[in-house]
């Protein structure tokens, strides 16, 4: 009973600590304007000064609202000064937004005849971002404890590796994007599996299965590209492209599917280890078949995970295409076709990981491990 | 033949070879999901309310994904109910956070793609952003719910006498096992697909502060975090619902795992009738 009370008290203190951390994070990011070089303004009053009704060539009706915002500058040389800016927003708010008292935003300042003029640049979003990071962290620690911390750590390390890879890609002008991200995929998978499984035979098998599935899916994709002469692939529809699109697309697909292929291989191999522990007399063939059975029930949902990530993102742009008088087909081609191709290639990798992981397990599983 | 079609055929054949009938069903589920998603976008373009369309779409998608790839009734029913519960919580989280973060529509990096387009389409993009966030987490919710419920079903098969507390513990243990790999799936899935954007940030030399406040970046990170939160919440939700089902089945002397037989159903109906007569 005493022990139980102690545990309860620990949980209570921990929750209190996490709550205080949250308040600190939100208060801190709400008052971090001085860390920014761009001037930040906090809106004090917002008054609407005009509404204009608009109709475009495609008969879409909207409104343009102009508002006058008065606020204080929170950082830099002009800290404490009050400025007034005008802001125009539409009802759709595709590129603009309305501001209310209390919102913080970035400004562009310029002086003319000694007077301060300002225009709205963009809103400050770090508080909401920090809030959600904190919330995720709290749920992870409270519900998942140590494993949660490890999962968080693995994401942080992978994010750092990701940044390093992007830097490296930038310094080579994108010439070797596929090679950089290909070799990074090897390291990514190694690090993630090391954290999740530990350094042992099981991790090594999972690693090989992950890389096998990923590499094979890229090879299959390249063969199909060659045979179909890339008909119906609209690289020009790729977003944010600053270098050669084709290798970049393949790198995106490879990195995008890596996690899911790893997920599939980990599930299969760790379940087969459990099975072998319970029934050491299982033959290699039986292990292979059980692996296939486990794999086939999870591959569908896993492909779906990536499909929704890749395709849901195109919602806003596809909607804009449709409202600008484009056909369904053209909207699909320009927005969703590459995402669908990415999902298909990833799906091939996920499915191929099933026989690879099952075969590896059937050959190399050892009872004492 | 287009590349999409050829890749689709390759995937179909592979899924059939590896998964047999379950593979074919999963492939059909994928096709249907695409159809539902596209239809949802078209409906929003016809000025149907975005959030209502999204919620209906979400329920259909969850049902398709879960019931088309599960093997038994108990785990699929539990997984479906749990994912609906998590979806409800998630919607309550997504709406205020998206409102707060203001990441709707497009960013300055999109300007080249937006050339010559009319942005004044009269549909609030903030609702579209909420819809996108909800839709992008659906796959993850369904996958995690199924992993937990089928794992628990297996435990019930092997140890039919496991206590409710024992079951809760087991559910959380399965959750801890899948958490690490699921997070990796989500991380790579979201950021791999946006490699080009990160290359852009690095080649145009964005400062750290600019990236942290960039509309597209924040939108993307929020979506990863929503997906992670939903996966974390799925674990206790699925376990709790499974425990309720087991309690019900034990009270009515039914087998605790797997499907009920025809005889079980008939007996349940008779019991219900008898209760009503009382």
Coordinates of C-alpha atoms in Angstrom, one line a residue:
Chain A
X1 CA 0.0 0.0 0.0
X2 CA 2.9 2.3 0.9
X3 CA 4.6 1.6 -2.4
X4 CA 1.4 2.3 -4.2
X5 CA 1.1 5.6 -2.5
X6 CA 4.6 6.5 -3.5
X7 CA 3.9 5.6 -7.1
X8 CA 0.8 7.7 -7.1
X9 CA 2.7 10.6 -5.6
X10 CA 5.4 10.3 -8.3
X11 CA 2.8 10.3 -11.1
X12 CA 1.2 13.4 -9.5
X13 CA 4.4 15.3 -9.3
X14 CA 5.3 14.3 -12.8
X15 CA 2.0 15.5 -14.2
X16 CA 2.4 18.8 -12.3
X17 CA 5.9 19.2 -13.7
X18 CA 4.8 18.6 -17.2
X19 CA 1.9 21.1 -16.8
X20 CA 4.3 23.7 -15.5
X21 CA 6.6 23.0 -18.4
X22 CA 3.7 23.6 -20.8
X23 CA 2.8 26.9 -19.3
X24 CA 6.5 27.9 -19.5
X25 CA 6.8 26.8 -23.1
X26 CA 3.6 28.7 -24.1
X27 CA 4.5 31.8 -22.1
X28 CA 8.1 31.7 -23.4
X29 CA 7.2 31.5 -27.1
X30 CA 4.6 34.2 -26.6
X31 CA 7.3 36.5 -25.3
X32 CA 10.2 35.5 -27.6
X33 CA 9.9 38.4 -30.0
X34 CA 13.3 39.7 -29.0
X35 CA 15.0 36.5 -30.4
X36 CA 13.8 37.5 -33.9
X37 CA 15.6 39.8 -36.2
X38 CA 12.4 40.7 -38.1
X39 CA 10.2 43.2 -36.3
X40 CA 7.2 41.7 -34.5
X41 CA 4.1 43.6 -33.7
X42 CA 1.3 42.8 -31.2
X43 CA -2.1 43.9 -32.4
X44 CA -4.0 46.1 -29.9
X45 CA -7.0 47.3 -31.9
X46 CA -8.4 46.0 -35.2
X47 CA -11.0 48.0 -37.1
X48 CA -12.7 47.0 -40.3
X49 CA -12.6 49.9 -42.7
X50 CA -14.1 48.5 -45.9
X51 CA -15.7 45.5 -47.4
X52 CA -15.7 44.9 -51.2
X53 CA -17.6 42.1 -52.9
X54 CA -15.7 40.3 -55.6
X55 CA -16.7 37.9 -58.4
X56 CA -14.1 36.2 -60.5
X57 CA -14.2 34.8 -64.1
X58 CA -15.4 31.5 -62.9
X59 CA -18.4 33.0 -61.0
X60 CA -16.8 32.4 -57.6
X61 CA -18.1 35.0 -55.1
X62 CA -15.9 36.3 -52.3
X63 CA -15.3 39.4 -50.2
X64 CA -12.2 41.5 -49.6
X65 CA -12.1 43.1 -46.2
X66 CA -9.7 45.8 -45.3
X67 CA -8.9 46.3 -41.7
X68 CA -6.7 48.9 -39.8
X69 CA -4.5 47.4 -37.2
X70 CA -2.8 49.3 -34.4
X71 CA -0.2 47.7 -32.2
X72 CA 3.2 47.9 -30.5
X73 CA 6.5 46.7 -31.9
X74 CA 7.9 44.2 -29.5
X75 CA 11.6 44.0 -30.6
X76 CA 14.5 45.6 -32.3
X77 CA 15.5 49.3 -32.5
X78 CA 11.8 50.5 -32.7
X79 CA 10.7 48.5 -29.6
X80 CA 7.8 50.1 -27.9
X81 CA 6.7 52.2 -30.8
X82 CA 3.1 52.2 -31.8
X83 CA 2.4 51.6 -35.5
X84 CA -0.7 51.4 -37.7
X85 CA -0.8 49.1 -40.7
X86 CA -3.6 48.1 -43.0
X87 CA -4.4 44.5 -43.8
X88 CA -6.6 43.1 -46.5
X89 CA -8.1 39.7 -46.3
X90 CA -10.5 37.6 -48.2
X91 CA -13.3 35.3 -46.9
X92 CA -11.4 32.4 -48.4
X93 CA -8.1 33.4 -46.7
X94 CA -5.9 31.5 -49.1
X95 CA -2.9 33.7 -48.7
X96 CA -4.1 36.2 -46.2
X97 CA -5.8 36.2 -42.8
X98 CA -7.7 38.5 -40.5
X99 CA -6.0 39.7 -37.3
X100 CA -7.6 40.3 -34.0
X101 CA -6.4 42.1 -30.9
X102 CA -3.7 40.0 -29.2
X103 CA -2.4 38.3 -32.4
X104 CA 1.3 38.7 -33.1
X105 CA 2.7 39.2 -36.6
X106 CA 5.9 40.0 -38.5
X107 CA 6.3 43.4 -40.1
X108 CA 8.4 44.9 -42.8
X109 CA 9.5 48.3 -41.6
X110 CA 10.7 51.2 -43.7
X111 CA 11.4 54.9 -42.8
X112 CA 10.2 57.7 -45.0
X113 CA 11.1 61.3 -44.1
X114 CA 11.8 60.1 -40.6
X115 CA 8.4 58.5 -40.2
X116 CA 7.9 54.8 -39.6
X117 CA 5.9 52.9 -42.2
X118 CA 5.0 49.3 -41.9
X119 CA 3.4 46.5 -43.9
X120 CA 2.2 43.1 -42.8
X121 CA 4.5 40.3 -43.6
X122 CA 3.2 37.1 -42.0
X123 CA 1.7 35.9 -38.8
X124 CA 3.8 34.5 -35.9
X125 CA 3.1 30.8 -35.5
X126 CA 5.7 29.5 -33.1
X127 CA 3.3 29.5 -30.0
X128 CA 0.8 27.1 -31.5
X129 CA 3.6 24.9 -32.8
X130 CA 5.2 24.8 -29.4
X131 CA 1.9 24.0 -27.7
X132 CA 1.3 21.0 -29.9
X133 CA 4.8 19.7 -29.5
X134 CA 4.4 20.0 -25.8
X135 CA 1.0 18.2 -25.9
X136 CA 2.4 15.3 -27.9
X137 CA 5.3 15.0 -25.5
X138 CA 3.1 15.0 -22.4
X139 CA 0.8 12.3 -23.8
X140 CA 3.7 10.3 -24.9
X141 CA 5.4 10.4 -21.5
X142 CA 2.2 9.9 -19.4
X143 CA 0.8 7.0 -21.5
X144 CA 3.9 5.4 -22.9
X145 CA 6.5 6.1 -20.3
X146 CA 10.1 5.0 -21.2
X147 CA 9.1 3.6 -24.7
X148 CA 7.5 7.0 -25.4
X149 CA 10.7 8.8 -24.5
X150 CA 12.6 6.4 -26.8
X151 CA 10.2 7.0 -29.6
X152 CA 10.6 10.7 -29.1
X153 CA 14.4 10.4 -29.1
X154 CA 14.4 8.4 -32.3
X155 CA 12.3 11.1 -34.0
X156 CA 14.7 13.8 -32.8
X157 CA 17.8 12.0 -33.9
X158 CA 16.3 11.3 -37.3
X159 CA 15.3 15.0 -37.7
X160 CA 18.9 16.0 -37.0
X161 CA 20.2 13.5 -39.6
X162 CA 17.6 14.8 -42.0
X163 CA 18.8 18.3 -41.6
X164 CA 22.4 17.2 -42.1
X165 CA 21.4 15.4 -45.3
X166 CA 19.6 18.5 -46.6
X167 CA 22.7 20.6 -45.9
X168 CA 24.9 18.1 -47.7
X169 CA 22.5 18.1 -50.7
X170 CA 22.7 21.9 -50.8
X171 CA 26.5 21.9 -50.8
X172 CA 26.6 19.6 -53.8
X173 CA 23.9 21.6 -55.7
X174 CA 21.7 18.6 -55.7
X175 CA 23.8 16.6 -58.1
X176 CA 23.8 13.5 -56.0
X177 CA 20.4 13.7 -54.3
X178 CA 19.5 10.1 -54.8
X179 CA 22.9 8.9 -53.5
X180 CA 22.9 11.2 -50.5
X181 CA 19.4 10.2 -49.5
X182 CA 20.0 6.6 -50.5
X183 CA 23.0 6.2 -48.2
X184 CA 21.2 8.3 -45.6
X185 CA 18.2 5.9 -45.7
X186 CA 20.7 3.1 -44.6
X187 CA 21.8 5.2 -41.6
X188 CA 18.3 6.4 -40.8
X189 CA 17.0 2.8 -40.7
X190 CA 20.0 1.7 -38.7
X191 CA 19.6 4.4 -36.1
X192 CA 15.9 4.0 -35.7
X193 CA 16.0 0.2 -35.4
X194 CA 18.9 0.4 -33.0
X195 CA 16.8 2.6 -30.7
X196 CA 13.6 0.5 -31.1
X197 CA 15.1 -3.0 -31.0
X198 CA 18.7 -2.6 -29.7
X199 CA 21.9 -3.9 -31.2
X200 CA 21.4 -7.6 -32.0
X201 CA 20.8 -10.2 -34.6
X202 CA 17.1 -9.3 -34.8
X203 CA 17.9 -5.7 -35.5
X204 CA 20.3 -6.7 -38.2
X205 CA 17.7 -8.9 -39.9
X206 CA 15.1 -6.1 -39.7
X207 CA 17.6 -3.7 -41.2
X208 CA 18.4 -5.9 -44.1
X209 CA 14.7 -6.6 -44.8
X210 CA 13.9 -2.8 -44.7
X211 CA 16.7 -1.9 -47.1
X212 CA 15.9 -4.9 -49.3
X213 CA 12.2 -3.8 -49.6
X214 CA 13.1 -0.2 -50.2
X215 CA 15.8 -0.8 -52.8
X216 CA 13.7 -3.4 -54.7
X217 CA 10.7 -1.0 -54.8
X218 CA 12.9 1.7 -56.4
X219 CA 14.3 -0.8 -58.9
X220 CA 10.8 -2.0 -59.8
X221 CA 9.8 1.7 -60.2
X222 CA 12.7 2.4 -62.5
X223 CA 12.0 -0.6 -64.7
X224 CA 8.3 0.4 -64.9
X225 CA 9.3 4.0 -65.7
X226 CA 11.5 2.7 -68.5
X227 CA 8.9 0.4 -70.0
X228 CA 6.1 2.9 -69.9
X229 CA 8.4 5.8 -70.9
X230 CA 7.0 7.7 -67.9
X231 CA 3.7 8.3 -69.6
X232 CA 1.3 10.2 -67.3
X233 CA 4.0 11.4 -65.0
X234 CA 3.8 15.2 -64.6
X235 CA 7.1 16.2 -63.0
X236 CA 6.2 19.8 -63.8
X237 CA 3.4 19.5 -61.2
X238 CA 6.0 18.8 -58.4
X239 CA 5.9 21.5 -55.8
X240 CA 8.9 23.6 -54.5
X241 CA 11.4 22.2 -57.0
X242 CA 14.7 23.9 -57.1
X243 CA 16.8 21.1 -58.7
X244 CA 16.4 18.3 -61.2
X245 CA 12.9 16.9 -60.4
X246 CA 13.2 13.2 -61.3
X247 CA 15.9 12.2 -58.9
X248 CA 14.3 14.4 -56.3
X249 CA 11.0 12.6 -56.8
X250 CA 12.7 9.2 -56.3
X251 CA 14.5 10.4 -53.2
X252 CA 11.2 11.7 -51.8
X253 CA 9.5 8.4 -52.5
X254 CA 12.3 6.4 -51.0
X255 CA 12.6 8.4 -47.8
X256 CA 8.8 8.6 -47.5
X257 CA 8.3 4.8 -47.6
X258 CA 11.3 3.9 -45.5
X259 CA 9.5 4.2 -42.2
X260 CA 6.5 2.1 -43.3
X261 CA 8.8 -0.6 -44.8
X262 CA 10.7 -0.6 -41.5
X263 CA 7.4 -0.8 -39.6
X264 CA 6.3 -3.9 -41.6
X265 CA 9.7 -5.7 -41.2
X266 CA 9.9 -5.0 -37.5
X267 CA 6.4 -6.3 -36.9
X268 CA 7.0 -9.5 -38.9
X269 CA 10.4 -10.3 -37.5
X270 CA 9.6 -9.6 -33.8
X271 CA 6.4 -11.6 -34.0
X272 CA 8.4 -14.5 -35.5
X273 CA 10.9 -14.3 -32.7
X274 CA 8.0 -14.5 -30.2
X275 CA 6.6 -17.5 -32.1
X276 CA 9.9 -19.3 -32.2
X277 CA 10.4 -18.7 -28.4
X278 CA 7.0 -20.3 -27.7
X279 CA 7.4 -23.2 -30.1
X280 CA 11.1 -23.9 -30.7
X281 CA 10.2 -27.0 -32.9
X282 CA 8.9 -24.8 -35.8
X283 CA 10.5 -25.6 -39.2
X284 CA 12.0 -22.9 -41.5
X285 CA 9.1 -23.4 -43.9
X286 CA 6.5 -23.0 -41.1
X287 CA 8.2 -19.8 -39.9
X288 CA 8.2 -18.4 -43.5
X289 CA 4.5 -19.1 -43.8
X290 CA 3.6 -17.6 -40.4
X291 CA 5.6 -14.5 -41.5
X292 CA 3.6 -14.2 -44.6
X293 CA 0.4 -14.5 -42.6
X294 CA 1.4 -11.7 -40.2
X295 CA 2.6 -9.5 -43.1
X296 CA -0.5 -9.8 -45.2
X297 CA -2.8 -8.5 -42.5
X298 CA -0.7 -5.4 -41.9
X299 CA 0.4 -4.4 -45.4
X300 CA -3.0 -3.0 -46.4
X301 CA -3.4 -0.6 -43.5
X302 CA 0.3 0.5 -43.8
X303 CA -0.1 1.4 -47.5
X304 CA -3.2 3.3 -46.5
X305 CA -1.2 5.3 -43.9
X306 CA 1.2 6.6 -46.6
X307 CA -1.6 7.0 -49.1
X308 CA -3.4 9.4 -46.9
X309 CA -0.3 11.3 -46.0
X310 CA 0.7 11.7 -49.6
X311 CA -2.7 12.5 -51.1
X312 CA -4.6 14.3 -48.4
X313 CA -2.0 17.1 -48.7
X314 CA -3.2 18.0 -52.2
X315 CA -6.7 18.9 -51.0
X316 CA -6.3 22.7 -51.0
X317 CA -4.5 22.9 -54.4
X318 CA -6.9 20.4 -56.0
X319 CA -9.9 22.4 -54.8
X320 CA -8.4 25.6 -56.2
X321 CA -7.9 23.8 -59.6
X322 CA -11.5 22.7 -59.6
X323 CA -12.8 26.2 -58.7
X324 CA -10.7 27.7 -61.5
X325 CA -12.6 25.8 -64.1
X326 CA -10.3 22.9 -64.6
X327 CA -11.6 19.4 -65.5
X328 CA -11.5 16.6 -62.9
X329 CA -8.9 14.8 -65.0
X330 CA -6.6 17.8 -65.3
X331 CA -7.0 18.5 -61.6
X332 CA -6.0 14.9 -60.8
X333 CA -3.0 15.0 -63.2
X334 CA -1.6 18.3 -61.9
X335 CA -2.1 17.6 -58.2
X336 CA -2.6 14.0 -57.2
X337 CA -1.0 11.8 -59.9
X338 CA 2.5 12.1 -58.4
X339 CA 1.2 11.4 -54.9
X340 CA -0.6 8.3 -56.2
X341 CA 2.5 7.1 -57.9
X342 CA 4.5 7.6 -54.7
X343 CA 1.9 5.6 -52.8
X344 CA 2.1 2.8 -55.3
X345 CA 5.9 2.6 -55.2
X346 CA 5.8 2.7 -51.4
X347 CA 3.1 0.0 -51.5
X348 CA 5.4 -2.2 -53.6
X349 CA 8.2 -1.8 -51.1
X350 CA 5.8 -2.6 -48.2
X351 CA 4.5 -5.8 -49.9
X352 CA 8.0 -6.9 -51.0
X353 CA 9.3 -6.6 -47.4
X354 CA 6.9 -9.4 -46.4
X355 CA 8.6 -12.3 -48.2
X356 CA 12.1 -10.8 -47.6
X357 CA 11.5 -10.4 -43.8
X358 CA 9.9 -13.9 -43.5
X359 CA 12.6 -15.5 -45.5
X360 CA 15.4 -13.9 -43.5
X361 CA 13.7 -14.9 -40.3
X362 CA 13.2 -18.5 -41.5
X363 CA 16.8 -18.8 -42.3
X364 CA 18.6 -16.9 -39.6
X365 CA 16.4 -17.0 -36.5
X366 CA 18.2 -18.6 -33.5
X367 CA 16.4 -19.7 -30.4
X368 CA 18.8 -18.1 -28.0
X369 CA 19.1 -14.5 -28.9
Chain B
X1 CA -0.2 2.3 -70.7
X2 CA 0.4 5.0 -68.2
X3 CA 3.0 4.6 -65.5
X4 CA 0.3 4.9 -62.8
X5 CA -1.6 2.0 -64.3
X6 CA 1.5 -0.2 -64.7
X7 CA 2.6 0.4 -61.2
X8 CA -1.0 -0.3 -60.0
X9 CA -1.0 -3.6 -61.8
X10 CA 2.4 -4.5 -60.3
X11 CA 1.2 -3.7 -56.8
X12 CA -2.0 -5.7 -57.4
X13 CA -0.2 -8.8 -58.5
X14 CA 2.3 -8.6 -55.6
X15 CA -0.5 -8.1 -53.1
X16 CA -2.3 -11.1 -54.6
X17 CA 0.8 -13.3 -54.5
X18 CA 1.7 -12.3 -51.0
X19 CA -1.7 -11.9 -49.4
X20 CA -4.0 -14.0 -51.4
X21 CA -7.6 -13.0 -50.9
X22 CA -6.7 -10.7 -48.1
X23 CA -4.3 -8.9 -50.4
X24 CA -6.9 -8.5 -53.1
X25 CA -9.4 -7.1 -50.5
X26 CA -6.7 -4.7 -49.3
X27 CA -6.1 -3.5 -52.8
X28 CA -9.7 -2.9 -53.4
X29 CA -9.9 -1.0 -50.2
X30 CA -7.1 1.3 -51.4
X31 CA -8.9 2.0 -54.7
X32 CA -12.2 2.7 -52.8
X33 CA -10.3 5.0 -50.4
X34 CA -8.9 7.0 -53.3
X35 CA -12.4 7.3 -54.9
X36 CA -13.9 8.5 -51.6
X37 CA -11.2 11.0 -51.1
X38 CA -11.5 12.4 -54.6
X39 CA -15.3 12.6 -54.3
X40 CA -14.9 14.5 -51.0
X41 CA -12.8 17.2 -52.7
X42 CA -15.4 17.4 -55.5
X43 CA -18.2 17.8 -53.0
X44 CA -16.3 20.6 -51.2
X45 CA -15.8 22.3 -54.6
X46 CA -19.6 22.2 -55.0
X47 CA -19.8 24.2 -51.7
X48 CA -20.9 21.4 -49.4
X49 CA -19.7 22.3 -45.9
X50 CA -16.0 21.1 -45.7
X51 CA -16.1 19.7 -42.2
X52 CA -19.3 17.7 -42.6
X53 CA -18.0 16.2 -45.8
X54 CA -14.7 15.4 -44.1
X55 CA -16.4 13.7 -41.1
X56 CA -18.6 11.5 -43.3
X57 CA -15.6 10.7 -45.5
X58 CA -13.5 9.8 -42.4
X59 CA -16.1 7.4 -41.1
X60 CA -16.4 5.7 -44.5
X61 CA -12.6 5.5 -44.9
X62 CA -12.1 4.0 -41.4
X63 CA -14.8 1.4 -42.0
X64 CA -13.4 0.5 -45.4
X65 CA -9.8 0.2 -44.2
X66 CA -10.7 -1.7 -41.0
X67 CA -13.4 -4.1 -42.2
X68 CA -11.6 -4.9 -45.5
X69 CA -8.4 -6.0 -43.9
X70 CA -9.4 -7.6 -40.6
X71 CA -9.8 -11.3 -40.1
X72 CA -12.3 -11.5 -37.3
X73 CA -15.4 -9.6 -36.1
X74 CA -14.3 -8.9 -32.6
X75 CA -11.0 -7.1 -33.4
X76 CA -12.4 -5.2 -36.4
X77 CA -15.5 -4.0 -34.4
X78 CA -13.3 -2.9 -31.5
X79 CA -10.8 -1.2 -33.8
X80 CA -13.6 0.6 -35.6
X81 CA -15.2 1.9 -32.4
X82 CA -11.9 2.9 -31.0
X83 CA -10.9 4.8 -34.1
X84 CA -14.2 6.6 -34.2
X85 CA -13.6 7.7 -30.6
X86 CA -10.1 8.9 -31.4
X87 CA -11.4 10.7 -34.5
X88 CA -13.9 12.6 -32.3
X89 CA -11.2 13.7 -29.9
X90 CA -8.9 14.6 -32.7
X91 CA -11.5 16.8 -34.4
X92 CA -11.9 18.7 -31.1
X93 CA -8.1 19.2 -31.0
X94 CA -7.6 20.0 -34.7
X95 CA -10.3 22.7 -35.0
X96 CA -8.9 25.1 -32.3
X97 CA -5.3 24.5 -33.1
X98 CA -5.7 25.1 -36.8
X99 CA -7.7 28.2 -36.0
X100 CA -4.8 29.4 -33.7
X101 CA -1.9 28.5 -36.0
X102 CA -3.5 30.0 -39.2
X103 CA -1.8 27.7 -41.6
X104 CA -4.6 27.5 -44.2
X105 CA -4.3 27.9 -47.9
X106 CA -0.9 28.5 -49.5
X107 CA 2.4 29.9 -48.6
X108 CA 4.8 32.3 -50.3
X109 CA 6.6 29.3 -51.7
X110 CA 3.5 28.3 -53.6
X111 CA 3.4 31.6 -55.6
X112 CA 4.8 30.0 -58.8
X113 CA 2.1 27.3 -58.8
X114 CA -0.6 29.9 -58.1
X115 CA 0.2 32.1 -61.1
X116 CA -2.9 32.9 -63.1
X117 CA -5.2 31.4 -60.6
X118 CA -8.1 33.1 -58.9
X119 CA -7.8 32.7 -55.1
X120 CA -11.1 34.3 -54.3
X121 CA -13.1 31.1 -54.5
X122 CA -15.5 31.8 -51.6
X123 CA -14.6 28.6 -49.7
X124 CA -12.9 29.2 -46.4
X125 CA -9.4 27.6 -46.7
X126 CA -9.2 27.3 -42.9
X127 CA -11.9 24.6 -43.0
X128 CA -10.0 23.0 -45.9
X129 CA -6.9 22.9 -43.7
X130 CA -8.8 21.3 -40.9
X131 CA -10.2 18.7 -43.4
X132 CA -6.7 18.0 -44.7
X133 CA -5.3 17.5 -41.2
X134 CA -8.2 15.1 -40.3
X135 CA -7.9 13.1 -43.5
X136 CA -4.1 12.8 -43.3
X137 CA -4.3 11.0 -39.9
X138 CA -7.0 8.5 -40.9
X139 CA -4.5 5.8 -42.2
X140 CA -2.5 6.0 -39.0
X141 CA -5.5 5.8 -36.7
X142 CA -6.9 2.7 -38.5
X143 CA -3.5 1.0 -38.6
X144 CA -2.7 1.5 -34.9
X145 CA -6.3 0.5 -33.8
X146 CA -6.1 -2.7 -35.8
X147 CA -2.6 -3.6 -34.5
X148 CA -3.7 -3.2 -30.9
X149 CA -7.1 -5.0 -31.3
X150 CA -5.7 -8.0 -33.2
X151 CA -2.8 -8.3 -30.8
X152 CA -5.3 -8.3 -27.9
X153 CA -7.5 -10.8 -29.7
X154 CA -4.5 -13.1 -30.0
X155 CA -3.8 -12.8 -26.3
X156 CA -7.4 -13.6 -25.5
X157 CA -7.2 -16.7 -27.7
X158 CA -4.1 -18.0 -25.9
X159 CA -5.2 -17.0 -22.4
X160 CA -9.0 -16.8 -22.3
X161 CA -9.0 -16.3 -18.5
X162 CA -6.9 -13.1 -18.5
X163 CA -8.3 -10.5 -16.1
X164 CA -9.5 -7.1 -17.3
X165 CA -6.6 -5.4 -15.6
X166 CA -4.2 -7.9 -17.2
X167 CA -5.8 -7.1 -20.6
X168 CA -5.3 -3.4 -20.0
X169 CA -1.6 -4.0 -19.2
X170 CA -1.2 -6.1 -22.3
X171 CA -2.8 -3.5 -24.5
X172 CA -0.5 -0.8 -23.2
X173 CA 2.5 -3.1 -23.7
X174 CA 1.5 -3.7 -27.3
X175 CA 1.1 0.0 -27.7
X176 CA 4.6 0.6 -26.4
X177 CA 6.0 -1.9 -28.8
X178 CA 4.4 -0.3 -31.9
X179 CA 5.0 3.3 -30.8
X180 CA 8.7 3.5 -32.0
X181 CA 8.1 2.1 -35.4
X182 CA 4.8 3.9 -36.0
X183 CA 6.4 7.3 -35.2
X184 CA 9.1 6.5 -37.7
X185 CA 6.5 5.7 -40.3
X186 CA 4.8 9.0 -39.7
X187 CA 8.0 11.0 -39.6
X188 CA 9.4 9.7 -42.8
X189 CA 6.0 9.6 -44.5
X190 CA 5.4 13.3 -43.8
X191 CA 8.9 14.7 -44.2
X192 CA 10.0 12.4 -47.1
X193 CA 7.2 13.7 -49.2
X194 CA 8.3 17.2 -48.5
X195 CA 11.9 16.8 -49.2
X196 CA 11.7 19.4 -52.0
X197 CA 10.4 22.0 -49.5
X198 CA 13.3 21.4 -47.2
X199 CA 15.8 21.6 -50.0
X200 CA 14.1 24.9 -50.9
X201 CA 14.6 26.2 -47.3
X202 CA 18.2 25.3 -47.4
X203 CA 19.0 26.7 -50.8
X204 CA 17.2 30.0 -50.2
X205 CA 18.9 30.2 -46.7
X206 CA 15.8 30.6 -44.5
X207 CA 16.7 31.4 -41.0
X208 CA 15.7 29.1 -38.2
X209 CA 13.0 31.6 -37.1
X210 CA 11.6 31.9 -40.6
X211 CA 11.3 28.2 -40.9
X212 CA 9.6 27.9 -37.5
X213 CA 6.9 30.4 -38.6
X214 CA 6.6 29.3 -42.2
X215 CA 3.1 28.5 -43.1
X216 CA 3.7 25.3 -45.0
X217 CA 6.3 24.0 -42.6
X218 CA 4.1 24.6 -39.6
X219 CA 1.1 23.1 -41.3
X220 CA 3.2 20.0 -42.0
X221 CA 4.6 19.6 -38.5
X222 CA 1.1 20.1 -37.0
X223 CA -0.1 17.3 -39.2
X224 CA 2.7 14.9 -38.1
X225 CA 1.9 15.8 -34.5
X226 CA -1.9 15.3 -34.9
X227 CA -1.1 11.9 -36.3
X228 CA 1.2 11.1 -33.4
X229 CA -1.3 12.2 -30.9
X230 CA -4.0 10.1 -32.5
X231 CA -1.8 7.0 -32.5
X232 CA -1.0 7.6 -28.8
X233 CA -4.7 8.0 -27.9
X234 CA -5.6 4.9 -30.0
X235 CA -3.8 2.6 -27.6
X236 CA -5.8 3.2 -24.4
X237 CA -9.0 3.7 -26.4
X238 CA -8.7 0.3 -28.1
X239 CA -7.7 -1.5 -25.0
X240 CA -10.5 0.0 -22.9
X241 CA -13.2 -0.9 -25.5
X242 CA -11.8 -4.4 -25.9
X243 CA -12.0 -4.8 -22.1
X244 CA -15.7 -3.7 -22.2
X245 CA -16.4 -6.3 -24.9
X246 CA -14.7 -9.0 -22.9
X247 CA -16.7 -8.1 -19.8
X248 CA -19.9 -8.3 -21.8
X249 CA -19.0 -11.6 -23.3
X250 CA -18.0 -13.1 -20.0
X251 CA -21.3 -12.0 -18.4
X252 CA -23.2 -13.7 -21.1
X253 CA -21.0 -16.8 -21.2
X254 CA -19.8 -16.3 -24.7
X255 CA -16.3 -17.1 -26.1
X256 CA -14.0 -14.2 -25.2
X257 CA -12.0 -14.1 -28.5
X258 CA -12.8 -14.3 -32.2
X259 CA -16.2 -14.5 -33.9
X260 CA -19.5 -15.6 -32.3
X261 CA -21.2 -18.6 -33.7
X262 CA -24.8 -18.7 -35.0
X263 CA -25.8 -20.6 -31.8
X264 CA -24.3 -17.8 -29.7
X265 CA -26.3 -15.2 -31.5
X266 CA -29.5 -17.2 -31.2
X267 CA -28.9 -17.6 -27.4
X268 CA -28.3 -13.9 -27.0
X269 CA -31.6 -13.1 -28.8
X270 CA -33.5 -15.5 -26.6
X271 CA -32.0 -14.0 -23.5
X272 CA -33.0 -10.6 -24.7
X273 CA -36.6 -11.8 -25.4
X274 CA -36.8 -13.4 -21.9
X275 CA -35.6 -10.1 -20.3
X276 CA -38.2 -8.1 -22.1
X277 CA -41.0 -10.5 -21.0
X278 CA -39.9 -10.0 -17.4

